[in-house]
PDB file of C-alpha atoms in Angstrom:
ATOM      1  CA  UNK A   1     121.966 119.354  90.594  1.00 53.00           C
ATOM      2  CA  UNK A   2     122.392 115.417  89.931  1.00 65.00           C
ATOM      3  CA  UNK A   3     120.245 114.734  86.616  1.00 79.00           C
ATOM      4  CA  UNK A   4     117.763 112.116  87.551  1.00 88.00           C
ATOM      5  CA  UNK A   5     117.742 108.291  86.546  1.00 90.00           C
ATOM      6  CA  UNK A   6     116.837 104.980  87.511  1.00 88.00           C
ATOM      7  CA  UNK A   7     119.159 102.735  89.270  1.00 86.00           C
ATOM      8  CA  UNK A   8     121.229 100.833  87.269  1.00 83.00           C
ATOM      9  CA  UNK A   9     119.658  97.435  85.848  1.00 82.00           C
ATOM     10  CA  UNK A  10     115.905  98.990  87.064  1.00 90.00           C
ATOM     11  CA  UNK A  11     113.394 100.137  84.656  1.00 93.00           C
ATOM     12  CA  UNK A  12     112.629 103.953  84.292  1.00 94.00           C
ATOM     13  CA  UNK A  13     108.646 103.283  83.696  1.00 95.00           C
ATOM     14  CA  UNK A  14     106.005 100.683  85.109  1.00 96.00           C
ATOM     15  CA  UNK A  15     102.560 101.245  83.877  1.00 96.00           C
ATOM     16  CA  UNK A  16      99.836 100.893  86.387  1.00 96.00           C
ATOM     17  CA  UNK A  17      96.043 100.612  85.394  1.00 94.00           C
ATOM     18  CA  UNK A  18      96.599 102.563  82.249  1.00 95.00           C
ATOM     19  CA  UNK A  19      99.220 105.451  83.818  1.00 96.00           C
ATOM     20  CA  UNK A  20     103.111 105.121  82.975  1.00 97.00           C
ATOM     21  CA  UNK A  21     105.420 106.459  85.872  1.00 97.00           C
ATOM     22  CA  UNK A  22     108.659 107.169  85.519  1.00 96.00           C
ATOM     23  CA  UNK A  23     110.522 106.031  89.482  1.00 96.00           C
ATOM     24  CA  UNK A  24     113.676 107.912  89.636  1.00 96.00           C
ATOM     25  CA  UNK A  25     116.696 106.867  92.108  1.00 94.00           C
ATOM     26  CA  UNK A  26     117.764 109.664  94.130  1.00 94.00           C
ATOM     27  CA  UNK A  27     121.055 108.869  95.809  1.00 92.00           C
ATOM     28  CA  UNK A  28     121.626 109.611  99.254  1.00 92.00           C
ATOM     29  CA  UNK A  29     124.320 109.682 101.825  1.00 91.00           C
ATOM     30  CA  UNK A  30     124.630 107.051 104.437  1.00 89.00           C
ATOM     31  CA  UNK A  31     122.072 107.555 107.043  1.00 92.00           C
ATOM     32  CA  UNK A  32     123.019 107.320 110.622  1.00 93.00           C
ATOM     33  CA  UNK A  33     121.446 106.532 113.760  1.00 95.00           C
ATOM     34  CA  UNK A  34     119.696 109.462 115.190  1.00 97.00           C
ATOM     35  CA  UNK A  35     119.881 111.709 111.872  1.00 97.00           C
ATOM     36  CA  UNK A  36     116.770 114.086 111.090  1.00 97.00           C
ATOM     37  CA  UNK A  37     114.732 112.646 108.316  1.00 97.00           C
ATOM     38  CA  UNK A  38     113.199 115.974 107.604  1.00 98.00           C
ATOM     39  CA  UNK A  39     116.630 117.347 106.736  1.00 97.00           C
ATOM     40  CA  UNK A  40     117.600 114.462 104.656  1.00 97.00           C
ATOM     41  CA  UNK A  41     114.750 114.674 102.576  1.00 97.00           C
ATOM     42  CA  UNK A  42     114.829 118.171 102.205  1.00 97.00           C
ATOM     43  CA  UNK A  43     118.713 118.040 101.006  1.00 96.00           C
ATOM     44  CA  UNK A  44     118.843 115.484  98.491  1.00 96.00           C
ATOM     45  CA  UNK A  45     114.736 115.314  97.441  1.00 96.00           C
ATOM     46  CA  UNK A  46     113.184 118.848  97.890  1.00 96.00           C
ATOM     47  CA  UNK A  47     115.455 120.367  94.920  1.00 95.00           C
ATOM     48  CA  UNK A  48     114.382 117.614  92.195  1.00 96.00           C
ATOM     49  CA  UNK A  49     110.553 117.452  93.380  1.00 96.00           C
ATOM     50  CA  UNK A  50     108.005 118.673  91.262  1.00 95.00           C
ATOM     51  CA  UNK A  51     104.077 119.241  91.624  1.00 95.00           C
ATOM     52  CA  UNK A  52     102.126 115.998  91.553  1.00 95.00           C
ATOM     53  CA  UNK A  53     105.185 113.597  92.431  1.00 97.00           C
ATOM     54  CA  UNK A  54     104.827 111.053  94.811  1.00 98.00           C
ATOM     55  CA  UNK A  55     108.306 110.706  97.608  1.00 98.00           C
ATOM     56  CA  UNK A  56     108.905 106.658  98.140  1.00 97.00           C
ATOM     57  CA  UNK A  57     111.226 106.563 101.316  1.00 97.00           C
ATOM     58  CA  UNK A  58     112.620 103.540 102.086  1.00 94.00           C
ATOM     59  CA  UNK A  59     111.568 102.158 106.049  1.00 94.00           C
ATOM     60  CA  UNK A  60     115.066 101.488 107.121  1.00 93.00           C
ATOM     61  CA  UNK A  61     116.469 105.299 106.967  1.00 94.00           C
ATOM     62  CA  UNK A  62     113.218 106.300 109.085  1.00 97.00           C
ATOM     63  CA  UNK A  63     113.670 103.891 111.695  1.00 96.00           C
ATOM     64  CA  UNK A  64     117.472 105.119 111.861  1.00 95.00           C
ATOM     65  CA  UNK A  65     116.519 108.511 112.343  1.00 97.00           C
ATOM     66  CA  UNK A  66     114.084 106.807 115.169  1.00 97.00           C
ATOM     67  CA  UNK A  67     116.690 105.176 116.702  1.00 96.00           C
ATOM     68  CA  UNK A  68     114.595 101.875 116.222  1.00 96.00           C
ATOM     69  CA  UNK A  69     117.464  99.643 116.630  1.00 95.00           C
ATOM     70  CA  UNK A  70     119.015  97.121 118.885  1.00 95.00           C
ATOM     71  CA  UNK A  71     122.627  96.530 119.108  1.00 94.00           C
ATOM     72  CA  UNK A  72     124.032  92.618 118.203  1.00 93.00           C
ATOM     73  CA  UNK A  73     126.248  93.030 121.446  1.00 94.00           C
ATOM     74  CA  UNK A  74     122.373  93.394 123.461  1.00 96.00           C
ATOM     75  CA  UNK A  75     121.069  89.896 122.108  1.00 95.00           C
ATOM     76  CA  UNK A  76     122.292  86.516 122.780  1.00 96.00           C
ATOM     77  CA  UNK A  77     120.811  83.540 120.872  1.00 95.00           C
ATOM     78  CA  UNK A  78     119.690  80.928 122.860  1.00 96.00           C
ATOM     79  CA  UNK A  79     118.756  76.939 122.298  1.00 96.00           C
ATOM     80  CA  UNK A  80     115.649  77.969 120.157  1.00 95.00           C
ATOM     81  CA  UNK A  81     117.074  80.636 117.959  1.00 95.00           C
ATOM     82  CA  UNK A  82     119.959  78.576 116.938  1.00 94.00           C
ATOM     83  CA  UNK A  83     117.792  75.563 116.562  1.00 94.00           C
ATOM     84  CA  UNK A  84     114.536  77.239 114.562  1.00 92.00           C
ATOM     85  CA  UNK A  85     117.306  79.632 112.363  1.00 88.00           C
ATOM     86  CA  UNK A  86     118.375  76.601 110.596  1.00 86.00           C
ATOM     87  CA  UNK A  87     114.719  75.870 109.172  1.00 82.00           C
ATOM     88  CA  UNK A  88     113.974  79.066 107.996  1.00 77.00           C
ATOM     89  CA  UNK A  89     113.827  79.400 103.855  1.00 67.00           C
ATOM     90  CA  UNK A  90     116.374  81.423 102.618  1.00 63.00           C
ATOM     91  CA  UNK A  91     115.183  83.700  99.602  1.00 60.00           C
ATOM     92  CA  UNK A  92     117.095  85.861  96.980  1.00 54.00           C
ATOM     93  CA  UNK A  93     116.187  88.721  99.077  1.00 54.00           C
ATOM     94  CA  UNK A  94     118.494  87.336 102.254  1.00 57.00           C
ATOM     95  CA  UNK A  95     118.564  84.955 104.727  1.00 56.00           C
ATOM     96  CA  UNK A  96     115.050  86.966 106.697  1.00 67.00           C
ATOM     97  CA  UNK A  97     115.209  85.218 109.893  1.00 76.00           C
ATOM     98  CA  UNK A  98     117.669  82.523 109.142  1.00 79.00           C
ATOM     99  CA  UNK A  99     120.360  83.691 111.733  1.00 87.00           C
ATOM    100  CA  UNK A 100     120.152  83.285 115.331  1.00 91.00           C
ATOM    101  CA  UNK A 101     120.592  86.780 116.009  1.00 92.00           C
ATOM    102  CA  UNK A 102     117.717  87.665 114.332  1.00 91.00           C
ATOM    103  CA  UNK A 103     115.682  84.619 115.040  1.00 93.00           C
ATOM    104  CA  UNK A 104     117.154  85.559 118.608  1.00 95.00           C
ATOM    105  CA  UNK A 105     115.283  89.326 118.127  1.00 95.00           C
ATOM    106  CA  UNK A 106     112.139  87.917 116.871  1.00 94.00           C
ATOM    107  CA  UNK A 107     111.896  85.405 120.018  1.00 95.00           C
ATOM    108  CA  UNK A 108     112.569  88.900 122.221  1.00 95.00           C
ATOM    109  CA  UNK A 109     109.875  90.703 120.525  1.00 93.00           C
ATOM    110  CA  UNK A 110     107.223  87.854 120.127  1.00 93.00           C
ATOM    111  CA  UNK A 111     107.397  85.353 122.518  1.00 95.00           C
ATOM    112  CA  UNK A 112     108.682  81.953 121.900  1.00 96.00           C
ATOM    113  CA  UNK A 113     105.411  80.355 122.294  1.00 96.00           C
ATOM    114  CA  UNK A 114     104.253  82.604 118.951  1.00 95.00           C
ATOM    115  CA  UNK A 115     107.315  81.771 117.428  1.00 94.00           C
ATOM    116  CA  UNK A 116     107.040  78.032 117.702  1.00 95.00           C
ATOM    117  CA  UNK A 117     103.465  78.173 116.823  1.00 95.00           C
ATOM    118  CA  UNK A 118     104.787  80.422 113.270  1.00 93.00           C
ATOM    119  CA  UNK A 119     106.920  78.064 112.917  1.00 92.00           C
ATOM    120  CA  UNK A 120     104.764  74.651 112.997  1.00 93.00           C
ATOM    121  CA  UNK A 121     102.364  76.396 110.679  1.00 93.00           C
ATOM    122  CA  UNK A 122     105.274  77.505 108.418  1.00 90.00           C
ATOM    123  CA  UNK A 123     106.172  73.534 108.267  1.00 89.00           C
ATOM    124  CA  UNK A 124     102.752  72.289 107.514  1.00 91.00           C
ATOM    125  CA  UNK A 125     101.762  75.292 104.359  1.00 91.00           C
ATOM    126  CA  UNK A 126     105.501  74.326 103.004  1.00 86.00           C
ATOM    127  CA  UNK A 127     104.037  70.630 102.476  1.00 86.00           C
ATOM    128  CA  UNK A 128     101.512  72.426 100.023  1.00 87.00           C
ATOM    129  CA  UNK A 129     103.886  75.063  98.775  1.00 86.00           C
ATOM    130  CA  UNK A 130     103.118  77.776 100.699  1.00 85.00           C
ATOM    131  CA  UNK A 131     105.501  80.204 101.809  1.00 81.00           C
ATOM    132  CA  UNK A 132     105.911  83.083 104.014  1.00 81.00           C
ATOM    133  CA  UNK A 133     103.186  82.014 106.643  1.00 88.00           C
ATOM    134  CA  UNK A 134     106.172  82.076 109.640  1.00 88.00           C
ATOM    135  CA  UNK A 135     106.138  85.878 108.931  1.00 85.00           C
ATOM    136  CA  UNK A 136     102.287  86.634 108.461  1.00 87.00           C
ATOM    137  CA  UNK A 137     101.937  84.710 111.937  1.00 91.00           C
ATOM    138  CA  UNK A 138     104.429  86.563 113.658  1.00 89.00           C
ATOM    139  CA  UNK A 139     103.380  89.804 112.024  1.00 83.00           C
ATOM    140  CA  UNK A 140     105.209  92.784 109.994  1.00 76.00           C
ATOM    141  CA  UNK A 141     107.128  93.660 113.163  1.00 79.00           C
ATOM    142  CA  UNK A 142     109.006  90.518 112.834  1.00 84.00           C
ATOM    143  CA  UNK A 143     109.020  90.615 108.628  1.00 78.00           C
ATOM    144  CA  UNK A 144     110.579  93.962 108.253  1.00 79.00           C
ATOM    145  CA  UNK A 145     113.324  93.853 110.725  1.00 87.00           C
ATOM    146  CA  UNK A 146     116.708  94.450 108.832  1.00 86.00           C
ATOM    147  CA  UNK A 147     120.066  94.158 109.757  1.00 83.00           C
ATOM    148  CA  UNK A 148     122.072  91.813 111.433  1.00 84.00           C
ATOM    149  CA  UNK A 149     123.631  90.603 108.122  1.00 77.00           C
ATOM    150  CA  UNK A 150     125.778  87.403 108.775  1.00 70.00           C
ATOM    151  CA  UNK A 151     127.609  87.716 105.902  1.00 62.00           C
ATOM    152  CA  UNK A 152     129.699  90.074 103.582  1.00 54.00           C
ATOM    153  CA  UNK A 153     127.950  93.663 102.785  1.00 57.00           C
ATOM    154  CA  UNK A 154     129.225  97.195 101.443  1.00 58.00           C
ATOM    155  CA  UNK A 155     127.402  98.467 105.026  1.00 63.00           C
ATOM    156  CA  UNK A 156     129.922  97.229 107.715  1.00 73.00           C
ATOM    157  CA  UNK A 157     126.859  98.944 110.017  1.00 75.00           C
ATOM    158  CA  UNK A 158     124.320  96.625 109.585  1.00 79.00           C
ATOM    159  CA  UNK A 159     126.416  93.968 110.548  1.00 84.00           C
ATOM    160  CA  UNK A 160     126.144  95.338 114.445  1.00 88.00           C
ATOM    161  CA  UNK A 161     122.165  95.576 115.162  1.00 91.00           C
ATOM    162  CA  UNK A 162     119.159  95.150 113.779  1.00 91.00           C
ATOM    163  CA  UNK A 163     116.112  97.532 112.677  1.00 92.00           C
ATOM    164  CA  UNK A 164     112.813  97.661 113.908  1.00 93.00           C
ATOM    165  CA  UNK A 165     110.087  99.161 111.739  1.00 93.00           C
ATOM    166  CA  UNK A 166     109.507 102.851 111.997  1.00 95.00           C
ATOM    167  CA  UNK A 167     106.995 104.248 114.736  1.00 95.00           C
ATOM    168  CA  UNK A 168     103.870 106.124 113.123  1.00 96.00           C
ATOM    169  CA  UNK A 169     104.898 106.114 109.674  1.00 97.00           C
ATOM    170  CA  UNK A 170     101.737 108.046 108.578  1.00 97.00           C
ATOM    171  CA  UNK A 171     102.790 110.844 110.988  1.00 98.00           C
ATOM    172  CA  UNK A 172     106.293 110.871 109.602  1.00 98.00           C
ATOM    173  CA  UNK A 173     104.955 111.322 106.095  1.00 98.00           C
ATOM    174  CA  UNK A 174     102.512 114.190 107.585  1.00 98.00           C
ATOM    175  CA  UNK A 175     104.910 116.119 109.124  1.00 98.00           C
ATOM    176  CA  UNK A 176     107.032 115.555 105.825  1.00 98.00           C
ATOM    177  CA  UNK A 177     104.595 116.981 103.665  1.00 98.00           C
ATOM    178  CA  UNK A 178     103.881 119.553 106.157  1.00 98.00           C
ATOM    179  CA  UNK A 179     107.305 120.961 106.442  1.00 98.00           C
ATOM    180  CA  UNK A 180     108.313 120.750 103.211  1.00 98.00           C
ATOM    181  CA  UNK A 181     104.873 120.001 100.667  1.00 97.00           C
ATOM    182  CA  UNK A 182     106.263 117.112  99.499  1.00 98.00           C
ATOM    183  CA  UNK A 183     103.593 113.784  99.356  1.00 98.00           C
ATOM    184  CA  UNK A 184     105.062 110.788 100.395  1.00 98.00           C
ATOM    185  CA  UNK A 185     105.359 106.993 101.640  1.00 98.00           C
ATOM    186  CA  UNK A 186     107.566 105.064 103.542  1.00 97.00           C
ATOM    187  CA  UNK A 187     107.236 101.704 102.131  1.00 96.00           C
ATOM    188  CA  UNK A 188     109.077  97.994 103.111  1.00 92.00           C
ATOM    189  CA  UNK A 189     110.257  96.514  99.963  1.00 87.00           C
ATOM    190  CA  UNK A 190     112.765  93.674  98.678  1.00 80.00           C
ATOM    191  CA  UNK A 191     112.849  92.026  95.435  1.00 69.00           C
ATOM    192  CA  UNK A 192     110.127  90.211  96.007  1.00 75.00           C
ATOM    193  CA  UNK A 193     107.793  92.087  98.121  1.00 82.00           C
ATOM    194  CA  UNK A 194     106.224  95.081  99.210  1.00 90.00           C
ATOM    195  CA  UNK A 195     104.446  96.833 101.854  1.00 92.00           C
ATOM    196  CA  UNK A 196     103.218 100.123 102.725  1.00 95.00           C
ATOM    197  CA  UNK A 197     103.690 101.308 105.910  1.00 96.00           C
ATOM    198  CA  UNK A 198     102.321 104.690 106.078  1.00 96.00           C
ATOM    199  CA  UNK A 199     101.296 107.590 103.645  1.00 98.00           C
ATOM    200  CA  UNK A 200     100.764 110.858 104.127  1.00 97.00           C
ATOM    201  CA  UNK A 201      96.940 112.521 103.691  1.00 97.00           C
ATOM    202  CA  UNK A 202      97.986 114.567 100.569  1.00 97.00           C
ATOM    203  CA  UNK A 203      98.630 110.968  98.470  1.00 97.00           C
ATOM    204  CA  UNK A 204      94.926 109.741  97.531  1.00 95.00           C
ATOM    205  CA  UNK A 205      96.377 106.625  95.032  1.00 97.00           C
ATOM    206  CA  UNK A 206      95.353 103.353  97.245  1.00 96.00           C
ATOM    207  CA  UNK A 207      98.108 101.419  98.887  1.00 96.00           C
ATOM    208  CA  UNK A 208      97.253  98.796  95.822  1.00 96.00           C
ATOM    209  CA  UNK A 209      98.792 100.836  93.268  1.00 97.00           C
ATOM    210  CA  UNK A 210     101.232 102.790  94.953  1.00 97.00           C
ATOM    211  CA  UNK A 211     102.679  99.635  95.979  1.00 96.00           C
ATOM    212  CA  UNK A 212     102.448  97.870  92.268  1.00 96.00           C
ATOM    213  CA  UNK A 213     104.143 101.311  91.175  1.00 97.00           C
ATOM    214  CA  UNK A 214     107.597  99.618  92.675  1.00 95.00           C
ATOM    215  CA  UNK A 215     107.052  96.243  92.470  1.00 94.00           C
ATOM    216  CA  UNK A 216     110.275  95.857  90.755  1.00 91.00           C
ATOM    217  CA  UNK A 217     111.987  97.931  94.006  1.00 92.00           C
ATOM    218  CA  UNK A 218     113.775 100.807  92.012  1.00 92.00           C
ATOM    219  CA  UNK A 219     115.715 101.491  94.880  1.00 88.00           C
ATOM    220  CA  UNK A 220     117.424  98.299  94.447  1.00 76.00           C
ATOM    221  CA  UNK A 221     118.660  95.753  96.990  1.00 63.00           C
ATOM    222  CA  UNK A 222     122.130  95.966  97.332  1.00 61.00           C
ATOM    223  CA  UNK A 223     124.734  99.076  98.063  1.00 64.00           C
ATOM    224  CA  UNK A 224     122.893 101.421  95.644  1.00 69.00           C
ATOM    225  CA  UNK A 225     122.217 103.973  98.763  1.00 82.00           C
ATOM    226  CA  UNK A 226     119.193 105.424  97.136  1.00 90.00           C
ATOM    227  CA  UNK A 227     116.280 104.973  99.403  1.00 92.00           C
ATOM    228  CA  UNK A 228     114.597 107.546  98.413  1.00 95.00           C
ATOM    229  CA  UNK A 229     112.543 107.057  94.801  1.00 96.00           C
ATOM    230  CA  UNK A 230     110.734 110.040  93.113  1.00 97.00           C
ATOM    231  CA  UNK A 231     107.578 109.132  91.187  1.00 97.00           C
ATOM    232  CA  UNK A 232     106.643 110.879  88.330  1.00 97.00           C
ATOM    233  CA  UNK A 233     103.386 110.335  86.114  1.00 95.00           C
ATOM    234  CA  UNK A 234     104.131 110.997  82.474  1.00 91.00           C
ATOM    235  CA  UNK A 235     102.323 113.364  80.540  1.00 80.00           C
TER     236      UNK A 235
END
C-alpha cells in the first residue's frame, strides 16, 4: 500500500476553528465514463481509511460514473455563444465559460434570455469590482460544468464534452458510506473556490468548515489525478 502524502506543492495541515487536519492525496486511475464509483472508492480509498476520517471526492469522477456528460460533436455554438464567450473573465482557474462550446452548453441548459440577463448583471457588478455574478445568476449547474478545454491538457478526454454536475450527490455519499462505512463529500473546487455538493448523514461538521478544510484544493488543479482527498484530524 501507497504511503500517504499531500500533493506536491499543497500543504499537509490546515487548521480550522482550533482543529489541525492533515488532507492526504490519494491517487487514482483515470476515471471513465460509465465506471462504478463505489468500486473506485473502495479500490484505491477503503484500504488507507481509518475511523473518524472524512472521504473528499472530487464532483467530476461522480458525474463520469453518471454519465452526466455531453459530447462537443452534440453542441454547435451559435451567434450568442461566440459573441458573449469573448466577455467572459478568464481566471487562474480556466477560461469557465469563455469558449463557445461551453458558453454554447450553458445557453442549452439555461435559456438565452437567463443568459443575457447573467450577463448584463455580470457587466454592471464588474463596474464596482464584483465578480462572479454571471455564474450565481445562472446557478451552480452552469458554474460547475467542466470540460470542453480549448486548449492544451494532460486529459486528451476532456477536450471532447463537457460535465454536468452529479445527480443526488447526498445519495451518492449515502450509499457510499453504506456500502463501504466510509463518511464522505463530493465537493466542486478550483483554486479559488469551493462548494459542497452533497454529504453523507454520518459527516455532522457543517458545510462551512468542511469546505474551509480544502480551501487550498489539495487535490490540485492540474494532471495530479487524485480526486479523492482523505481527511484526517490530528491527535
Amino acid at each position: 500500500m501507497d504511503e500517504l502524502r499531500p500533493n506536491e506543492s499543497k500543504k499537509l495541515e490546515r487548521t480550522v476553528d482550533g482543529v489541525t487536519y492533515n488532507r492526504y492525496a490519494i491517487k487514482t486511475r483515470f476515471v471513465n465514463i460509465g465506471d462504478d464509483y463505489v468500486e473506485v472508492v473502495n479500490e484505491f480509498a477503503k484500504p488507507h481509511v481509518q475511523e473518524g476520517d472524512i472521504l473528499s471526492i472530487s464532483e467530476k469522477i461522480i458525474a463520469l460514473c453518471q454519465k452526466r456528460i455531453v459530447y462537443r460533436k452534440d453542441i454547435h455554438p451559435g451567434f450568442w455563444a461566440k459573441l458573449l464567450c469573448r466577455f467572459v473573465h478568464v481566471t487562474p482557474a480556466g477560461p469557465g465559460a469563455g469558449t463557445p462550446h461551453k458558453m454554447q452548453l450553458i445557453i442549452m441548459l439555461c435559456g438565452l434570455p437567463r443568459v443575457l440577463f447573467a450577463t448584463a448583471c455580470s457587466a454592471v457588478t464588474k463596474l464596482f469590482g464584483i465578480k462572479g455574478v454571471f455564474y450565481k445568476v445562472c446557478g451552480h449547474e452552469v458554474e460547475g460544468i467542466d470540460g470542453l478545454i480549448d486548449y492544451d491538457i494532460s486529459y486528451k478526454e476532456y477536450v471532447d464534452y463537457g460535465i454536468l454536475n452529479p445527480e443526488n450527490p447526498k445519495g451518492v455519499c449515502n450509499e457510499i458510506y453504506e456500502k463501504l462505512g466510509i463518511p464522505c463529500m463530493i465537493v466542486d473546487a478550483c483554486d479559488i473556490s469551493v462548494t459542497i455538493l452533497g454529504k453523507c448523514d454520518a459527516v455532522t461538521l457543517p458545510d462551512e468548515t468542511l469546505a474551509e478544510i480544502i480551501r487550498d484544493n489539495p487535490a490540485g488543479q492540474d494532471d495530479q489525478c487524485t480526486p479523492l482527498i482523505l481527511i484526517r484530524k490530528q491527535d
